Coordinates of C-alpha atoms in Angstrom, one line a residue:
M425 CA 77.2 65.5 108.0
D426 CA 73.4 65.2 107.6
Q427 CA 71.8 67.3 104.9
E428 CA 69.4 68.9 107.3
S429 CA 72.2 70.4 109.3
N430 CA 74.2 71.9 106.4
E431 CA 73.2 75.5 107.1
E432 CA 73.4 75.3 110.9
T433 CA 76.0 77.1 112.9
T434 CA 75.4 77.0 116.6
V435 CA 78.0 79.3 118.0
F436 CA 79.8 82.5 117.0
I437 CA 83.2 80.9 116.9
N438 CA 82.9 77.7 114.8
K439 CA 83.3 74.9 117.3
E440 CA 82.8 72.0 115.0
N441 CA 85.6 69.6 114.4
I442 CA 87.4 70.9 111.3
N443 CA 88.0 67.4 110.1
G444 CA 84.4 66.5 109.6
G445 CA 82.3 68.3 112.2
E446 CA 79.7 66.9 114.6
T447 CA 76.5 65.4 113.3
T448 CA 73.3 67.0 114.2
D449 CA 70.0 65.4 114.9
P450 CA 68.1 65.5 111.6
D451 CA 64.8 66.0 113.5
R452 CA 66.0 69.3 114.7
S453 CA 66.0 71.1 111.4
T454 CA 67.2 74.7 110.9
P455 CA 64.5 77.3 110.7
K456 CA 63.6 78.2 107.1
R457 CA 65.3 81.4 106.0
A458 CA 63.1 84.3 105.1
K459 CA 63.0 85.5 101.4
W460 CA 62.2 88.7 99.7
D461 CA 58.6 88.9 98.7
R462 CA 59.5 90.4 95.3
K463 CA 62.7 90.7 93.3
L464 CA 62.3 94.5 93.2
D465 CA 62.4 94.5 97.0
F466 CA 66.0 93.3 96.8
I467 CA 67.1 95.7 94.1
L468 CA 65.6 98.7 95.8
S469 CA 67.2 97.7 99.1
L470 CA 70.6 97.5 97.5
V471 CA 70.1 100.8 95.7
G472 CA 69.1 102.4 98.9
Y473 CA 72.1 100.9 100.7
S474 CA 74.6 102.0 98.0
V475 CA 73.1 105.5 97.2
G476 CA 73.9 107.5 100.4
V477 CA 74.7 111.0 101.5
S478 CA 78.2 110.8 100.0
N479 CA 76.7 110.6 96.5
L480 CA 75.3 114.1 97.2
W481 CA 78.0 115.8 99.2
R482 CA 81.3 114.2 97.9
F483 CA 81.0 113.1 94.3
P484 CA 80.2 116.6 92.8
Y485 CA 83.1 118.2 94.7
L486 CA 85.4 115.5 93.4
C487 CA 84.3 116.2 89.8
L488 CA 85.0 119.9 90.3
R489 CA 88.4 119.3 91.8
N490 CA 89.5 116.6 89.3
G491 CA 88.7 118.0 85.9
G492 CA 84.9 118.3 85.9
G493 CA 83.3 116.1 83.3
A494 CA 86.7 114.5 82.6
F495 CA 86.5 112.9 86.1
L496 CA 83.6 110.7 84.8
I497 CA 86.1 108.7 82.6
P498 CA 88.1 107.3 85.6
F499 CA 85.0 107.0 87.7
F500 CA 83.0 104.9 85.3
F501 CA 86.2 103.0 84.3
F502 CA 86.7 101.9 87.9
L503 CA 83.0 101.2 88.3
L504 CA 83.3 98.7 85.5
V505 CA 86.6 97.0 86.4
T506 CA 86.4 97.2 90.2
G507 CA 83.0 98.2 91.5
I508 CA 80.8 95.8 89.5
P509 CA 83.1 92.8 89.9
L510 CA 83.3 93.2 93.7
F511 CA 79.6 93.9 94.0
Y512 CA 78.7 90.9 91.8
M513 CA 81.1 88.6 93.7
E514 CA 79.6 89.5 97.1
V515 CA 76.0 89.1 95.8
C516 CA 76.9 85.6 94.4
L517 CA 78.5 84.6 97.7
G518 CA 75.5 85.7 99.7
Q519 CA 72.9 84.1 97.4
F520 CA 74.8 80.8 97.0
S521 CA 75.3 80.3 100.8
A522 CA 72.2 82.0 102.2
T523 CA 74.1 83.0 105.3
S524 CA 75.7 86.1 106.8
P525 CA 79.3 87.2 106.2
L526 CA 80.3 85.6 109.5
F527 CA 79.8 82.2 108.0
V528 CA 80.2 82.7 104.2
W529 CA 84.0 82.2 104.7
K530 CA 83.6 78.6 105.5
L531 CA 84.7 78.3 101.9
C532 CA 88.2 79.0 103.2
P533 CA 88.3 78.7 107.0
L534 CA 91.8 80.2 107.3
F535 CA 90.3 83.5 106.2
K536 CA 87.2 83.4 108.3
G537 CA 88.2 86.7 109.9
I538 CA 87.2 88.6 106.7
G539 CA 83.6 88.1 107.7
W540 CA 84.1 89.2 111.2
G541 CA 86.1 92.3 110.1
A542 CA 83.2 93.3 107.8
C543 CA 80.7 93.0 110.7
I544 CA 82.9 95.0 113.0
V545 CA 83.2 97.8 110.4
S546 CA 79.4 97.8 110.0
G547 CA 79.0 97.9 113.8
I548 CA 81.4 100.8 114.4
T549 CA 80.1 102.8 111.4
S550 CA 76.5 102.3 112.6
I551 CA 77.4 104.1 115.8
Y552 CA 78.4 107.3 114.2
Y553 CA 76.7 107.2 110.8
V554 CA 73.3 107.6 112.5
A555 CA 74.5 110.9 113.9
V556 CA 74.3 112.3 110.4
I557 CA 70.6 111.3 110.3
A558 CA 70.0 112.9 113.7
W559 CA 71.6 116.2 112.6
N560 CA 69.5 116.3 109.5
M561 CA 66.4 115.5 111.5
F562 CA 67.1 118.5 113.8
Y563 CA 67.5 120.7 110.7
L564 CA 64.2 119.3 109.4
I565 CA 62.4 120.3 112.6
N566 CA 63.8 123.8 112.4
A567 CA 62.7 124.1 108.8
F568 CA 59.1 124.5 110.0
Y569 CA 59.7 127.8 111.7
P570 CA 58.3 130.9 110.1
T571 CA 61.8 132.2 109.7
L572 CA 64.6 129.7 109.1
P573 CA 66.8 130.1 112.2
W574 CA 70.0 129.6 110.3
S575 CA 69.3 132.6 108.0
T576 CA 69.4 135.4 110.6
C577 CA 71.9 136.7 113.2
D578 CA 69.4 137.7 115.9
N579 CA 69.2 134.4 117.7
W580 CA 70.6 133.6 121.2
W581 CA 73.4 131.5 119.9
N582 CA 74.8 134.1 117.5
T583 CA 78.0 135.8 118.3
G584 CA 78.9 139.5 117.9
S585 CA 80.8 138.6 114.7
C586 CA 77.9 136.9 112.9
I587 CA 77.5 137.8 109.3
G588 CA 74.0 137.7 107.8
P589 CA 73.0 137.0 104.1
V590 CA 75.7 138.0 101.6
H591 CA 74.6 139.7 98.4
G592 CA 77.5 141.0 96.4
N593 CA 79.6 143.1 98.8
A594 CA 76.6 143.9 101.1
I595 CA 76.9 142.3 104.5
T596 CA 74.2 142.3 107.2
L597 CA 75.6 142.2 110.7
N598 CA 73.6 141.5 113.9
T599 CA 72.8 144.3 116.4
S600 CA 75.8 143.7 118.7
M601 CA 78.1 143.8 115.7
A602 CA 76.6 147.1 114.5
V603 CA 77.3 148.6 117.9
A604 CA 80.9 147.4 117.8
L605 CA 81.3 149.0 114.4
L606 CA 79.9 152.3 115.5
N607 CA 82.6 152.3 118.2
S608 CA 85.4 151.3 115.8
T609 CA 87.5 153.5 113.6
P610 CA 86.5 154.0 109.9
S611 CA 89.5 152.1 108.8
S612 CA 88.2 149.0 110.7
L613 CA 84.9 149.2 108.9
L614 CA 86.7 149.5 105.6
E615 CA 88.7 146.5 106.4
V616 CA 85.5 144.6 107.0
I617 CA 84.1 145.6 103.7
N618 CA 87.4 144.9 101.8
E619 CA 87.7 141.5 103.5
S620 CA 84.1 140.6 102.6
S621 CA 84.7 141.4 98.9
A622 CA 87.8 139.2 98.7
L623 CA 86.3 135.9 99.7
S624 CA 88.7 133.2 98.7
R625 CA 88.0 130.2 100.8
N626 CA 87.1 126.8 99.4
T627 CA 83.9 126.5 101.4
S628 CA 80.6 128.4 101.6
M629 CA 81.3 129.7 105.1
M630 CA 82.8 133.0 103.7
N631 CA 84.7 133.8 106.9
V632 CA 86.0 137.3 107.2
S633 CA 87.9 139.2 109.9
V634 CA 85.8 141.6 111.9
A635 CA 87.3 143.7 114.7
G636 CA 90.1 141.2 115.2
E637 CA 87.8 138.2 115.3
E638 CA 87.0 135.6 112.6
A639 CA 83.5 136.2 111.5
K640 CA 81.1 133.4 110.6
T641 CA 77.9 133.3 108.6
A642 CA 74.6 132.8 110.3
T643 CA 74.4 129.3 108.8
E644 CA 77.8 128.3 110.2
E645 CA 77.0 129.6 113.6
F646 CA 73.7 127.7 113.6
W647 CA 75.6 124.5 112.8
Q648 CA 78.5 125.0 115.3
Y649 CA 76.8 126.9 118.1
Y650 CA 73.3 125.6 118.1
V651 CA 73.2 122.2 116.5
L652 CA 76.6 120.9 117.8
R653 CA 77.1 123.5 120.6
K654 CA 80.7 122.6 119.9
S655 CA 83.4 122.7 122.6
D656 CA 87.1 123.6 122.0
G657 CA 88.3 120.1 121.7
V658 CA 87.9 116.4 122.6
E659 CA 89.4 117.2 126.0
E660 CA 86.2 119.2 126.8
M661 CA 83.4 116.7 126.1
G662 CA 80.8 118.7 128.0
S663 CA 77.4 117.3 128.6
L664 CA 74.7 115.5 126.6
Q665 CA 72.7 117.8 124.4
P666 CA 69.0 117.0 124.8
H667 CA 68.0 118.0 121.3
L668 CA 70.6 115.7 119.7
V669 CA 69.8 112.9 122.1
G670 CA 66.2 113.1 121.1
C671 CA 66.9 113.1 117.4
L672 CA 69.4 110.2 117.8
F673 CA 66.7 108.2 119.7
V674 CA 64.1 108.9 117.0
S675 CA 66.6 107.9 114.3
W676 CA 67.2 104.6 116.0
L677 CA 63.5 104.1 116.6
L678 CA 62.9 104.5 112.8
V679 CA 65.7 102.0 112.1
F680 CA 64.1 99.5 114.5
L681 CA 60.6 99.9 113.2
C682 CA 61.7 99.5 109.6
L683 CA 63.8 96.3 110.4
I684 CA 61.4 94.9 113.0
K685 CA 60.5 92.0 110.6
G686 CA 63.7 91.8 108.7
V687 CA 63.4 91.7 104.9
K688 CA 59.6 91.4 105.1
S689 CA 59.3 95.0 106.6
L690 CA 62.4 96.4 104.9
G691 CA 61.2 95.2 101.5
K692 CA 58.1 97.5 101.9
V693 CA 59.9 100.5 103.4
V694 CA 62.4 100.8 100.6
Y695 CA 59.7 101.7 98.1
V696 CA 59.5 105.0 99.9
T697 CA 63.0 105.5 101.2
A698 CA 64.8 104.4 98.0
L699 CA 62.5 106.0 95.4
F700 CA 61.2 109.2 97.1
P701 CA 64.7 110.8 97.2
Y702 CA 64.8 110.7 93.4
L703 CA 61.6 112.6 93.3
L704 CA 62.9 115.2 95.7
L705 CA 66.2 115.4 93.8
T706 CA 64.3 116.1 90.6
I707 CA 62.2 118.8 92.3
L708 CA 65.3 120.5 93.7
L709 CA 67.0 120.3 90.3
I710 CA 64.1 122.0 88.5
R711 CA 64.1 124.7 91.1
G712 CA 67.9 125.0 91.0
V713 CA 68.3 125.4 87.3
L714 CA 65.8 128.3 87.3
L715 CA 68.0 130.3 89.7
P716 CA 70.3 133.1 88.4
G717 CA 73.9 131.8 88.0
A718 CA 72.8 128.1 87.9
V719 CA 74.2 127.6 84.4
D720 CA 77.6 128.9 85.6
G721 CA 77.7 126.3 88.4
I722 CA 76.7 123.5 86.1
K723 CA 79.4 124.5 83.6
F724 CA 82.0 124.3 86.3
Y725 CA 80.7 120.9 87.2
V726 CA 80.6 119.2 83.8
Y727 CA 83.2 121.1 81.7
P728 CA 85.9 118.5 80.9
E729 CA 89.5 119.4 81.8
F730 CA 91.2 116.4 80.1
S731 CA 94.7 117.5 81.1
R732 CA 93.8 116.5 84.7
L733 CA 93.5 112.8 83.6
A734 CA 97.3 112.8 83.5
T735 CA 97.4 113.2 87.3
F736 CA 97.7 110.0 89.2
S737 CA 95.7 111.3 92.2
V738 CA 92.6 111.8 90.0
W739 CA 92.5 108.1 89.2
I740 CA 93.0 107.2 92.8
E741 CA 90.2 109.4 94.0
A742 CA 87.9 108.0 91.4
A743 CA 88.7 104.4 92.5
I744 CA 88.2 105.3 96.2
Q745 CA 84.9 107.1 95.5
V746 CA 83.6 104.0 93.5
F747 CA 84.6 101.7 96.3
F748 CA 83.0 103.7 99.2
S749 CA 79.9 104.6 97.2
L750 CA 79.0 101.0 96.3
G751 CA 79.9 99.7 99.8
P752 CA 81.6 96.3 99.2
A753 CA 83.5 94.6 102.1
W754 CA 81.0 95.9 104.7
G755 CA 79.1 92.6 104.7
S756 CA 75.7 94.2 104.0
I757 CA 75.6 93.2 100.3
M758 CA 76.2 89.5 101.2
T759 CA 73.6 89.7 104.0
M760 CA 70.8 91.2 101.8
S761 CA 71.7 88.8 98.9
S762 CA 71.3 85.8 101.3
F763 CA 67.5 86.3 101.2
N764 CA 67.3 85.8 97.5
D765 CA 66.0 82.8 95.7
F766 CA 68.8 80.5 94.8
N767 CA 68.3 80.9 91.1
N768 CA 67.7 84.7 91.1
N769 CA 69.5 86.5 88.2
C770 CA 72.0 88.2 90.5
F771 CA 74.2 89.3 87.6
R772 CA 71.4 91.5 86.2
D773 CA 70.7 92.9 89.7
S774 CA 74.4 93.7 90.3
I775 CA 74.6 95.7 87.0
I776 CA 71.3 97.6 87.7
V777 CA 72.4 98.6 91.2
S778 CA 76.0 99.5 90.3
L779 CA 74.9 101.7 87.4
A780 CA 72.1 103.3 89.5
D781 CA 74.7 104.3 92.1
G782 CA 77.1 105.8 89.6
L783 CA 74.4 107.6 87.6
T784 CA 72.8 108.9 90.8
S785 CA 76.1 110.5 91.8
F786 CA 76.3 112.2 88.5
Y787 CA 72.7 113.4 88.6
S788 CA 73.0 114.8 92.1
G789 CA 75.9 116.9 90.9
F790 CA 73.5 119.0 88.8
V791 CA 71.3 119.6 91.8
V792 CA 74.2 120.7 94.0
F793 CA 76.1 122.9 91.5
S794 CA 73.0 124.7 90.2
V795 CA 72.6 126.0 93.7
V796 CA 76.4 126.6 94.1
G797 CA 76.4 128.7 90.9
F798 CA 73.5 130.7 92.4
M799 CA 75.4 131.3 95.6
A800 CA 78.5 132.4 93.7
K801 CA 76.5 134.9 91.7
E802 CA 74.9 136.2 94.9
A803 CA 78.2 136.6 96.6
N804 CA 80.0 137.9 93.5
V805 CA 82.7 135.3 93.8
S806 CA 83.9 132.3 91.7
V807 CA 82.2 128.9 91.9
T808 CA 85.5 127.4 93.1
D809 CA 85.4 129.7 96.1
I810 CA 82.0 128.3 97.1
A811 CA 82.4 124.6 96.4
T812 CA 82.9 122.4 99.4
Q813 CA 82.3 118.8 100.4
G814 CA 81.1 116.7 103.4
P815 CA 78.8 118.0 106.1
G816 CA 79.9 121.5 105.2
L817 CA 78.0 121.3 102.0
A818 CA 74.9 119.6 103.3
L819 CA 74.6 121.4 106.6
V820 CA 76.1 124.8 105.9
A821 CA 76.4 125.7 102.2
Y822 CA 73.1 124.3 100.9
P823 CA 71.0 125.6 103.8
E824 CA 72.5 129.0 103.3
A825 CA 71.4 129.0 99.7
I826 CA 67.9 127.7 100.7
G827 CA 67.5 130.7 103.0
K828 CA 67.8 133.0 100.0
L829 CA 65.0 131.3 98.0
P830 CA 61.3 132.1 97.9
L831 CA 59.4 129.7 100.2
P832 CA 62.6 128.6 101.9
Q833 CA 60.8 126.4 104.4
L834 CA 59.4 124.2 101.5
W835 CA 62.8 123.6 99.9
A836 CA 64.4 123.0 103.3
V837 CA 61.9 120.3 104.1
F838 CA 62.5 118.7 100.8
F839 CA 66.2 118.8 101.1
F840 CA 66.6 117.5 104.7
L841 CA 63.9 114.9 104.2
M842 CA 65.8 113.6 101.2
L843 CA 69.1 113.4 103.3
I844 CA 67.3 111.6 106.1
M845 CA 66.0 108.9 103.7
L846 CA 69.4 108.5 102.0
G847 CA 71.0 108.0 105.4
L848 CA 68.3 105.6 106.7
D849 CA 68.7 103.3 103.7
T850 CA 72.4 102.9 104.2
Q851 CA 71.9 102.4 108.0
F852 CA 69.3 99.7 107.2
G853 CA 71.9 97.7 105.4
M854 CA 74.6 97.9 108.1
V855 CA 72.2 97.2 111.0
E856 CA 70.6 94.3 109.2
N857 CA 74.0 92.8 108.6
L858 CA 74.6 92.8 112.4
V859 CA 71.2 91.4 113.3
V860 CA 71.4 88.6 110.7
G861 CA 74.8 87.7 111.9
I862 CA 73.5 87.2 115.4
M863 CA 70.4 85.3 114.2
D864 CA 72.6 83.0 112.0
A865 CA 74.8 82.2 115.0
F866 CA 71.9 80.9 117.0
P867 CA 69.2 80.1 114.5
R868 CA 67.1 77.7 116.6
R869 CA 67.3 79.8 119.8
L870 CA 66.6 83.2 118.3
S871 CA 64.4 82.4 115.3
K872 CA 61.3 83.4 117.3
Y873 CA 62.9 86.5 118.8
R874 CA 63.8 88.5 115.8
T875 CA 62.0 91.6 117.1
L876 CA 63.9 91.4 120.5
V877 CA 67.2 91.0 118.8
T878 CA 66.6 94.0 116.6
A879 CA 65.5 96.0 119.6
G880 CA 68.5 95.0 121.6
V881 CA 70.9 95.9 118.8
S882 CA 69.2 99.3 118.2
M883 CA 69.2 100.2 121.9
T884 CA 72.8 99.1 122.4
F885 CA 74.0 101.2 119.5
F886 CA 71.9 104.2 120.6
L887 CA 73.7 104.1 124.0
L888 CA 77.1 103.7 122.3
G889 CA 76.3 106.8 120.2
L890 CA 75.4 109.1 123.0
P891 CA 79.0 110.6 123.3
I892 CA 78.5 112.0 119.8
T893 CA 75.6 114.1 121.1
M894 CA 77.9 115.8 123.7
N895 CA 79.5 119.2 123.2
G896 CA 82.7 117.5 122.0
G897 CA 80.8 114.9 120.0
I898 CA 81.8 116.2 116.6
Y899 CA 85.4 115.4 117.4
I900 CA 84.5 111.8 118.3
F901 CA 82.5 111.6 115.0
Q902 CA 85.5 112.9 113.0
L903 CA 87.9 110.5 114.8
M904 CA 85.7 107.4 114.2
D905 CA 85.0 108.3 110.6
W906 CA 88.6 109.1 109.8
F907 CA 90.1 105.8 111.2
T908 CA 87.5 103.1 111.0
T909 CA 87.4 102.6 107.3
A910 CA 90.9 103.9 106.5
F911 CA 92.7 100.6 105.9
C912 CA 90.6 97.6 106.7
L913 CA 88.1 97.8 103.8
F914 CA 90.8 97.8 101.2
V915 CA 92.6 94.9 102.9
C916 CA 89.4 92.9 103.2
S917 CA 88.5 93.5 99.6
F918 CA 91.9 92.5 98.4
L919 CA 91.8 89.3 100.5
E920 CA 88.3 88.5 99.1
C921 CA 89.6 88.6 95.6
I922 CA 92.7 86.5 96.5
V923 CA 90.6 83.9 98.3
I924 CA 88.0 83.6 95.5
G925 CA 90.4 83.9 92.6
W926 CA 93.5 82.1 93.8
I927 CA 92.6 79.8 96.7
Y928 CA 88.9 78.7 96.4
G929 CA 89.5 79.0 92.7
V930 CA 87.8 81.2 90.2
D931 CA 86.9 78.0 88.2
R932 CA 85.1 76.4 91.1
F933 CA 83.4 79.7 91.9
G934 CA 82.3 79.8 88.3
R935 CA 80.7 76.4 88.7
D936 CA 78.9 77.6 91.8
I937 CA 77.5 80.5 89.8
E938 CA 76.5 78.1 87.1
L939 CA 74.3 76.2 89.6
M940 CA 72.5 79.5 90.3
L941 CA 72.3 81.1 86.9
G942 CA 72.8 78.3 84.4
R943 CA 76.0 79.8 83.0
R944 CA 79.5 80.6 84.2
P945 CA 80.9 84.1 84.4
G946 CA 82.8 85.4 81.4
I947 CA 86.6 85.7 81.0
L948 CA 86.5 89.4 81.7
M949 CA 84.8 89.0 85.0
K950 CA 87.3 86.2 86.0
F951 CA 90.2 88.5 85.0
C952 CA 88.8 91.3 87.2
W953 CA 88.4 88.9 90.2
C954 CA 91.9 87.4 89.8
I955 CA 94.1 90.2 88.4
S956 CA 92.8 93.8 88.0
T957 CA 90.6 94.2 91.1
P958 CA 93.1 92.9 93.7
L959 CA 95.8 95.0 92.1
I960 CA 93.7 98.1 92.2
M961 CA 92.8 97.4 95.8
L962 CA 96.4 96.9 96.7
T963 CA 97.4 100.1 95.0
I964 CA 94.8 102.1 96.7
F965 CA 95.8 100.7 100.1
I966 CA 99.5 101.5 99.5
V967 CA 98.8 105.0 98.3
T968 CA 96.3 105.7 101.2
L969 CA 98.9 104.4 103.7
S970 CA 101.7 106.5 102.2
A971 CA 99.7 109.7 102.0
Y972 CA 97.9 109.2 105.3
Q973 CA 97.6 112.3 107.6
M974 CA 96.3 112.8 111.1
P975 CA 92.7 114.1 111.3
T976 CA 91.9 117.7 112.1
Y977 CA 88.6 119.5 112.6
D978 CA 88.1 123.3 112.0
G979 CA 91.8 123.9 112.8
Y980 CA 91.8 121.7 115.9
T981 CA 94.6 119.2 116.2
Y982 CA 93.9 116.0 118.1
P983 CA 96.1 115.1 121.1
V984 CA 98.2 111.9 121.1
I985 CA 95.8 109.9 123.2
A986 CA 93.0 110.6 120.7
R987 CA 95.1 109.5 117.8
A988 CA 96.0 106.3 119.7
I989 CA 92.3 105.6 120.2
G990 CA 91.8 106.3 116.5
F991 CA 94.3 103.6 115.6
V992 CA 92.5 101.2 117.8
F993 CA 89.4 101.8 115.7
A994 CA 91.5 101.2 112.6
M995 CA 92.8 97.9 113.9
L996 CA 89.7 96.4 115.4
P997 CA 88.4 95.1 112.0
I998 CA 91.9 93.7 111.2
I999 CA 92.4 91.8 114.5
P1000 CA 90.0 88.9 113.5
L1001 CA 92.2 88.0 110.6
P1002 CA 95.2 86.7 112.5
F1003 CA 93.0 85.6 115.4
F1004 CA 91.0 83.2 113.3
M1005 CA 94.0 82.0 111.4
V1006 CA 95.6 80.9 114.6
L1007 CA 92.4 79.4 115.8
E1008 CA 91.7 77.4 112.6
L1009 CA 95.3 76.2 112.4
S1010 CA 95.2 75.0 116.1
K1011 CA 92.1 73.0 115.5
A1012 CA 93.4 71.2 112.4
K1013 CA 95.6 68.1 112.6
G1014 CA 98.9 67.2 111.2
T1015 CA 102.1 69.1 110.5
L1016 CA 101.9 72.9 110.2
W1017 CA 102.0 72.7 106.4
E1018 CA 99.3 70.1 106.4
R1019 CA 97.2 72.2 108.7
F1020 CA 97.8 75.2 106.5
L1021 CA 96.6 73.4 103.3
F1022 CA 93.7 71.9 105.1
T1023 CA 92.3 75.2 106.3
L1024 CA 92.6 76.6 102.8
R1025 CA 90.1 74.1 101.6
P1026 CA 86.3 74.6 102.0
A1027 CA 84.8 73.3 105.2
S1028 CA 82.7 70.1 105.1
D1029 CA 79.5 72.1 105.6
W1030 CA 80.1 74.5 102.8
K1031 CA 77.2 73.8 100.5
P1032 CA 74.8 75.5 98.2
S1033 CA 71.7 76.7 100.0
K1034 CA 69.3 74.9 97.7
K1035 CA 68.8 71.3 99.0
E1036 CA 68.4 69.9 95.5
Y1037 CA 72.1 70.8 94.8
Q1038 CA 73.5 69.7 98.1
H1039 CA 73.5 66.0 97.3
G1040 CA 76.7 65.1 95.6
Y1041 CA 78.3 68.6 96.2
K1042 CA 81.8 67.7 97.2
T1043 CA 84.2 69.8 99.3
E1044 CA 86.9 67.2 100.0
G1045 CA 89.7 66.7 97.6
H1046 CA 89.7 70.4 96.6
E1047 CA 92.5 71.2 94.1
F1048 CA 94.3 74.5 93.9
I1049 CA 94.2 75.6 90.2
L1050 CA 96.2 78.7 89.2
P1051 CA 93.8 81.5 88.0
L1052 CA 95.8 81.9 84.8
K1053 CA 95.1 78.3 83.9
S1054 CA 91.4 79.0 84.5
L1055 CA 91.4 82.1 82.3
L1056 CA 92.8 80.2 79.3
P1057 CA 90.3 78.7 76.8
R1058 CA 89.0 75.4 78.3
R1059 CA 89.4 72.1 76.6
T1060 CA 86.7 69.5 77.0
H1061 CA 87.1 67.9 80.4
V1062 CA 85.2 66.0 83.0
R1063 CA 83.3 68.4 85.3
Q1064 CA 84.7 68.4 88.8
K1065 CA 82.2 68.0 91.6

């Protein structure tokens, strides 16, 4: 195959002859791939992609639930033995090949479906993840009102059982509730007071029973009855909510504008979206630690309970948090790395980004629990009764605390602006992964239409996300979030390690890295790729599968048809694996065993992206070497090309 066509792939499903491929006219060269303007552009883009809203609303809660400061031991352990090796491996693959995940797996055609699965996961997640940005955008708009609308019970969406700000045992009810109490017996009123003083839920909603109805705080009613305008179930989808449609459109418009020129525009945007949240976090932390009760909240967060380390589930949750926080197996890491210079020090970058992600999670915990401690003191309850996770923390608990501060509008703007930027950075990585995959499939035809491709992807996914803006949209969101990443990411990560360590060969992969960095990875990194990381991924998959439960939302149980649709979401990223296995085996020649061995070897067009190294880089005659042999001290031998 001519050198000029080594990086070319002209169709989505690789149509070249697996036994050599078709030659391409050397005069029709592949368009030159864009590069990051500065090395810092790449680092900040990866930091922005990895550090997302889960760092703020999940990690602190996991620390509290799993031994406080003691949880940091398994967390950073898995960051070192699983997170960094996986992250580094994907950065190396993207930088070496300078192509998207759809075509990286030419190194082992039988497992080409791994790349397709990653892009499918990114696509499905992009549909519902942007809804989080839209919700926060709507909160940001409402933060500019003279009175924060989620802090009072006198709005049109509030019910008769709305509970206003809670201070100790004092509860402020709205007008209609006061009328109801005047017409009730004294014992009913006492029941209300007694219920309110015995708050023992694990969220900040502080529900009590009022006149036979479950009462909700003003913040929760704002979330459920004004932001979501939630129906009773997925069977009642209702209609599109204009306020959410508008916020969803603006969110996608921001994504499109920031990615309009690919890494050239993204590399400039991340200096704001990746760095500004740290400034806002610091401002919120300073304000938080000055609140009464903040020290109690921080103590609950960091106080080590070492006995919890003997619990198996603590280690599993730490591994899962590391995995989902860094974001391997989604394809975005490979995509952004593909725009690096071939000799960029990607090992250094991987260490910087991985540690930045882990330390940001730890840092954000102080921000969250300083405010949680304040809320607990205000409500005269324990911190454990206040702590929660997920959207309930970001969109219910924290806004409720903000409403009690002086200048609440200022802190609300800071908080929701920070969440929007954290969400946008992660969305950038997933959408860029999709756009680059399409561009790499048709490089000559689409190289001049990058803007149109980005606009087309953004508009398509905006339309696909419209059901989430309906009255029953939160149920769709929960269903997609619950099933999409449940199994496939662990399977794909496991297979990535098996392919690189055991099939392509960790020794050959080390020689590829040596071309880029001038040195091979150490024995510990090889051990992680071949042994520890795949074992950990397999263990997490088995535990997740055995303990898997059907999703619920606010007490609502999904019907059978909804669960079936959820399983479809779970299987979509897995389907490409057997599909491409059958496809590649059918294209190869010989007996079934010969075809199997042939499709395990790198394709003829698998080459380093730098042309100086392409000459003499051989893919034929690939030998399968057991990783254990590669891990042993090497004797002097002739270097294999």
